[in-house]
PDB file of C-alpha atoms in Angstrom:
ATOM      1  CA  MET A   1     -18.351-100.409  24.376  1.00  0.00           C
ATOM      2  CA  TYR A   2     -16.640 -99.844  21.068  1.00  0.00           C
ATOM      3  CA  ARG A   3     -12.942-100.561  20.678  1.00  0.00           C
ATOM      4  CA  GLY A   4     -12.461 -98.626  17.460  1.00  0.00           C
ATOM      5  CA  LYS A   5     -13.783 -97.226  14.228  1.00  0.00           C
ATOM      6  CA  ALA A   6     -12.761 -98.919  10.983  1.00  0.00           C
ATOM      7  CA  PHE A   7     -12.870 -97.292   7.558  1.00  0.00           C
ATOM      8  CA  CYS A   8     -14.244 -99.889   5.165  1.00  0.00           C
ATOM      9  CA  GLU A   9     -14.954-100.121   1.464  1.00  0.00           C
ATOM     10  CA  ALA A  10     -17.506-102.384  -0.211  1.00  0.00           C
ATOM     11  CA  SER A  11     -17.816-103.145  -3.923  1.00  0.00           C
ATOM     12  CA  ILE A  12     -21.327-103.536  -5.302  1.00  0.00           C
ATOM     13  CA  TYR A  13     -22.515-104.336  -8.812  1.00  0.00           C
ATOM     14  CA  PHE A  14     -25.919-103.176 -10.009  1.00  0.00           C
ATOM     15  CA  TYR A  15     -27.508-104.954 -12.971  1.00  0.00           C
ATOM     16  CA  LEU A  16     -30.192-102.791 -14.566  1.00  0.00           C
ATOM     17  CA  LYS A  17     -32.538-103.397 -17.454  1.00  0.00           C
ATOM     18  CA  ALA A  18     -32.132-100.929 -20.317  1.00  0.00           C
ATOM     19  CA  ASP A  19     -35.652 -99.454 -20.112  1.00  0.00           C
ATOM     20  CA  LYS A  20     -35.535 -97.997 -16.531  1.00  0.00           C
ATOM     21  CA  GLN A  21     -31.839 -97.812 -15.755  1.00  0.00           C
ATOM     22  CA  ASP A  22     -31.584 -94.106 -14.802  1.00  0.00           C
ATOM     23  CA  GLU A  23     -34.506 -94.117 -12.354  1.00  0.00           C
ATOM     24  CA  GLU A  24     -33.537 -97.395 -10.752  1.00  0.00           C
ATOM     25  CA  LEU A  25     -29.857 -96.472 -10.450  1.00  0.00           C
ATOM     26  CA  CYS A  26     -30.750 -93.173  -8.798  1.00  0.00           C
ATOM     27  CA  HIS A  27     -33.081 -94.967  -6.371  1.00  0.00           C
ATOM     28  CA  ARG A  28     -30.481 -97.601  -5.460  1.00  0.00           C
ATOM     29  CA  LEU A  29     -27.706 -95.031  -4.966  1.00  0.00           C
ATOM     30  CA  ASN A  30     -29.922 -92.950  -2.684  1.00  0.00           C
ATOM     31  CA  SER A  31     -30.850 -96.009  -0.637  1.00  0.00           C
ATOM     32  CA  LEU A  32     -27.136 -96.793  -0.178  1.00  0.00           C
ATOM     33  CA  LYS A  33     -26.384 -93.235   0.932  1.00  0.00           C
ATOM     34  CA  ASP A  34     -29.070 -93.537   3.619  1.00  0.00           C
ATOM     35  CA  VAL A  35     -27.561 -96.627   5.292  1.00  0.00           C
ATOM     36  CA  ARG A  36     -26.977 -95.656   8.898  1.00  0.00           C
ATOM     37  CA  SER A  37     -27.228 -97.667  12.067  1.00  0.00           C
ATOM     38  CA  ASN A  38     -25.694 -97.620  15.488  1.00  0.00           C
ATOM     39  CA  THR A  39     -22.530 -99.290  14.166  1.00  0.00           C
ATOM     40  CA  VAL A  40     -22.399 -98.399  10.431  1.00  0.00           C
ATOM     41  CA  LYS A  41     -22.413 -95.000   8.733  1.00  0.00           C
ATOM     42  CA  VAL A  42     -22.032 -94.760   4.944  1.00  0.00           C
ATOM     43  CA  THR A  43     -19.864 -91.757   4.138  1.00  0.00           C
ATOM     44  CA  ASP A  44     -19.462 -91.934   0.350  1.00  0.00           C
ATOM     45  CA  VAL A  45     -20.938 -93.729  -2.650  1.00  0.00           C
ATOM     46  CA  ARG A  46     -19.065 -93.567  -5.957  1.00  0.00           C
ATOM     47  CA  ILE A  47     -19.747 -94.945  -9.393  1.00  0.00           C
ATOM     48  CA  ILE A  48     -16.567 -96.666 -10.550  1.00  0.00           C
ATOM     49  CA  LYS A  49     -17.528 -97.992 -13.967  1.00  0.00           C
ATOM     50  CA  THR A  50     -20.607 -98.455 -16.126  1.00  0.00           C
ATOM     51  CA  TYR A  51     -20.772-100.771 -19.122  1.00  0.00           C
ATOM     52  CA  PHE A  52     -23.349-102.675 -21.154  1.00  0.00           C
ATOM     53  CA  ASP A  53     -23.484-106.464 -20.997  1.00  0.00           C
ATOM     54  CA  GLU A  54     -24.743-107.516 -24.421  1.00  0.00           C
ATOM     55  CA  ALA A  55     -25.135-111.170 -23.488  1.00  0.00           C
ATOM     56  CA  HIS A  56     -27.774-110.386 -20.851  1.00  0.00           C
ATOM     57  CA  ASN A  57     -28.981-107.061 -22.299  1.00  0.00           C
ATOM     58  CA  GLU A  58     -28.251-105.277 -19.019  1.00  0.00           C
ATOM     59  CA  GLN A  59     -26.387-102.198 -17.908  1.00  0.00           C
ATOM     60  CA  VAL A  60     -23.785-103.033 -15.252  1.00  0.00           C
ATOM     61  CA  THR A  61     -22.667-100.354 -12.810  1.00  0.00           C
ATOM     62  CA  SER A  62     -19.795-100.910 -10.398  1.00  0.00           C
ATOM     63  CA  ILE A  63     -20.194 -98.966  -7.140  1.00  0.00           C
ATOM     64  CA  SER A  64     -17.738 -98.289  -4.326  1.00  0.00           C
ATOM     65  CA  VAL A  65     -19.278 -97.650  -0.898  1.00  0.00           C
ATOM     66  CA  MET A  66     -17.133 -96.117   1.831  1.00  0.00           C
ATOM     67  CA  ALA A  67     -18.329 -96.535   5.417  1.00  0.00           C
ATOM     68  CA  GLU A  68     -17.266 -95.985   8.983  1.00  0.00           C
ATOM     69  CA  VAL A  69     -17.869 -99.058  11.133  1.00  0.00           C
ATOM     70  CA  LEU A  70     -17.727 -99.191  14.914  1.00  0.00           C
ATOM     71  CA  VAL A  71     -16.350-102.458  16.271  1.00  0.00           C
ATOM     72  CA  LYS A  72     -17.308-103.748  19.684  1.00  0.00           C
ATOM     73  CA  TYR A  73     -14.717-104.564  22.308  1.00  0.00           C
ATOM     74  CA  ASP A  74     -13.947-108.264  22.613  1.00  0.00           C
ATOM     75  CA  SER A  75     -11.712-109.475  25.427  1.00  0.00           C
ATOM     76  CA  ASN A  76     -10.656-112.510  23.345  1.00  0.00           C
ATOM     77  CA  ILE A  77      -9.133-110.416  20.558  1.00  0.00           C
ATOM     78  CA  THR A  78      -5.424-109.761  20.956  1.00  0.00           C
ATOM     79  CA  HIS A  79      -4.526-108.425  17.512  1.00  0.00           C
ATOM     80  CA  LEU A  80      -5.860-105.229  15.950  1.00  0.00           C
ATOM     81  CA  ASN A  81      -6.412-106.842  12.542  1.00  0.00           C
ATOM     82  CA  ASP A  82      -9.081-109.073  14.079  1.00  0.00           C
ATOM     83  CA  TYR A  83     -11.098-105.922  14.756  1.00  0.00           C
ATOM     84  CA  ARG A  84     -10.746-105.011  11.082  1.00  0.00           C
ATOM     85  CA  VAL A  85     -12.156-108.425  10.152  1.00  0.00           C
ATOM     86  CA  ASN A  86     -15.065-107.869  12.558  1.00  0.00           C
ATOM     87  CA  ALA A  87     -15.715-104.494  10.939  1.00  0.00           C
ATOM     88  CA  CYS A  88     -15.980-106.177   7.534  1.00  0.00           C
ATOM     89  CA  ARG A  89     -18.423-108.710   8.975  1.00  0.00           C
ATOM     90  CA  GLU A  90     -20.526-105.931  10.461  1.00  0.00           C
ATOM     91  CA  LEU A  91     -20.644-104.061   7.144  1.00  0.00           C
ATOM     92  CA  ARG A  92     -21.624-107.306   5.385  1.00  0.00           C
ATOM     93  CA  LYS A  93     -24.695-107.518   7.652  1.00  0.00           C
ATOM     94  CA  HIS A  94     -25.845-104.127   6.352  1.00  0.00           C
ATOM     95  CA  LEU A  95     -24.847-104.679   2.704  1.00  0.00           C
ATOM     96  CA  PRO A  96     -25.437-108.417   2.169  1.00  0.00           C
ATOM     97  CA  LYS A  97     -25.353-108.269  -1.648  1.00  0.00           C
ATOM     98  CA  SER A  98     -21.991-106.556  -1.842  1.00  0.00           C
ATOM     99  CA  GLY A  99     -18.951-108.220  -3.343  1.00  0.00           C
ATOM    100  CA  ALA A 100     -15.583-107.643  -1.767  1.00  0.00           C
ATOM    101  CA  ILE A 101     -15.368-105.749   1.528  1.00  0.00           C
ATOM    102  CA  MET A 102     -12.117-104.543   3.023  1.00  0.00           C
ATOM    103  CA  ALA A 103     -11.127-102.434   5.981  1.00  0.00           C
ATOM    104  CA  HIS A 104      -8.519 -99.885   4.980  1.00  0.00           C
ATOM    105  CA  SER A 105      -7.649 -98.736   8.489  1.00  0.00           C
ATOM    106  CA  ILE A 106      -8.879 -98.603  12.056  1.00  0.00           C
ATOM    107  CA  ASP A 107      -8.712 -95.929  14.717  1.00  0.00           C
ATOM    108  CA  THR A 108      -8.801 -97.204  18.287  1.00  0.00           C
ATOM    109  CA  TYR A 109     -10.473 -95.540  21.230  1.00  0.00           C
ATOM    110  CA  SER A 110      -8.863 -95.193  24.612  1.00  0.00           C
ATOM    111  CA  PRO A 111     -10.981 -95.054  26.712  1.00  0.00           C
ATOM    112  CA  PHE A 112     -13.544 -97.062  24.786  1.00  0.00           C
ATOM    113  CA  ARG A 113     -16.366 -95.286  22.998  1.00  0.00           C
ATOM    114  CA  LEU A 114     -19.723 -95.826  24.669  1.00  0.00           C
ATOM    115  CA  ASP A 115     -22.197 -94.435  22.106  1.00  0.00           C
ATOM    116  CA  GLY A 116     -22.812 -95.460  18.521  1.00  0.00           C
ATOM    117  CA  PHE A 117     -23.608 -93.277  15.524  1.00  0.00           C
ATOM    118  CA  ILE A 118     -27.287 -92.972  16.406  1.00  0.00           C
ATOM    119  CA  SER A 119     -27.887 -91.107  19.638  1.00  0.00           C
ATOM    120  CA  ARG A 120     -30.274 -92.649  22.111  1.00  0.00           C
TER     121      ARG A 120
END
C-alpha cells in the first residue's frame, strides 16, 4: 500500500572527456529518461549548465532529474515530512550517483494506493 506520491528532484553531474562528449551525454540522458520502476517514474530530465573544467580537461554538465516517487505506508510515521524523506531515500536507490535530492511536495492517497507505476 502506498501512502502518497512525492515529487522529487535530483541533481546529477556528468564528467565527460572532450573526445566523445556528445555521444556519451546523449546516451546518459536517455538512460536517465528510461528510469522506471514500481515506485519511481522519471518525468523530466533537464540540462542546467555545461562548462569546461580546464584542470581535469573534462566537460561538466549539471543535470536536474524530476521524478514521481511512491512512498509506502508506514504505521510508525506520524508526520507527513517523514514520507518526503522516505521518497528521497527511494529515489537515491535508483540514482545512487546523484548529488542532492529533495522532495518538493507530496500528494497523499485516501484510501491508500495499491498499485505501483508498473502494472502487474
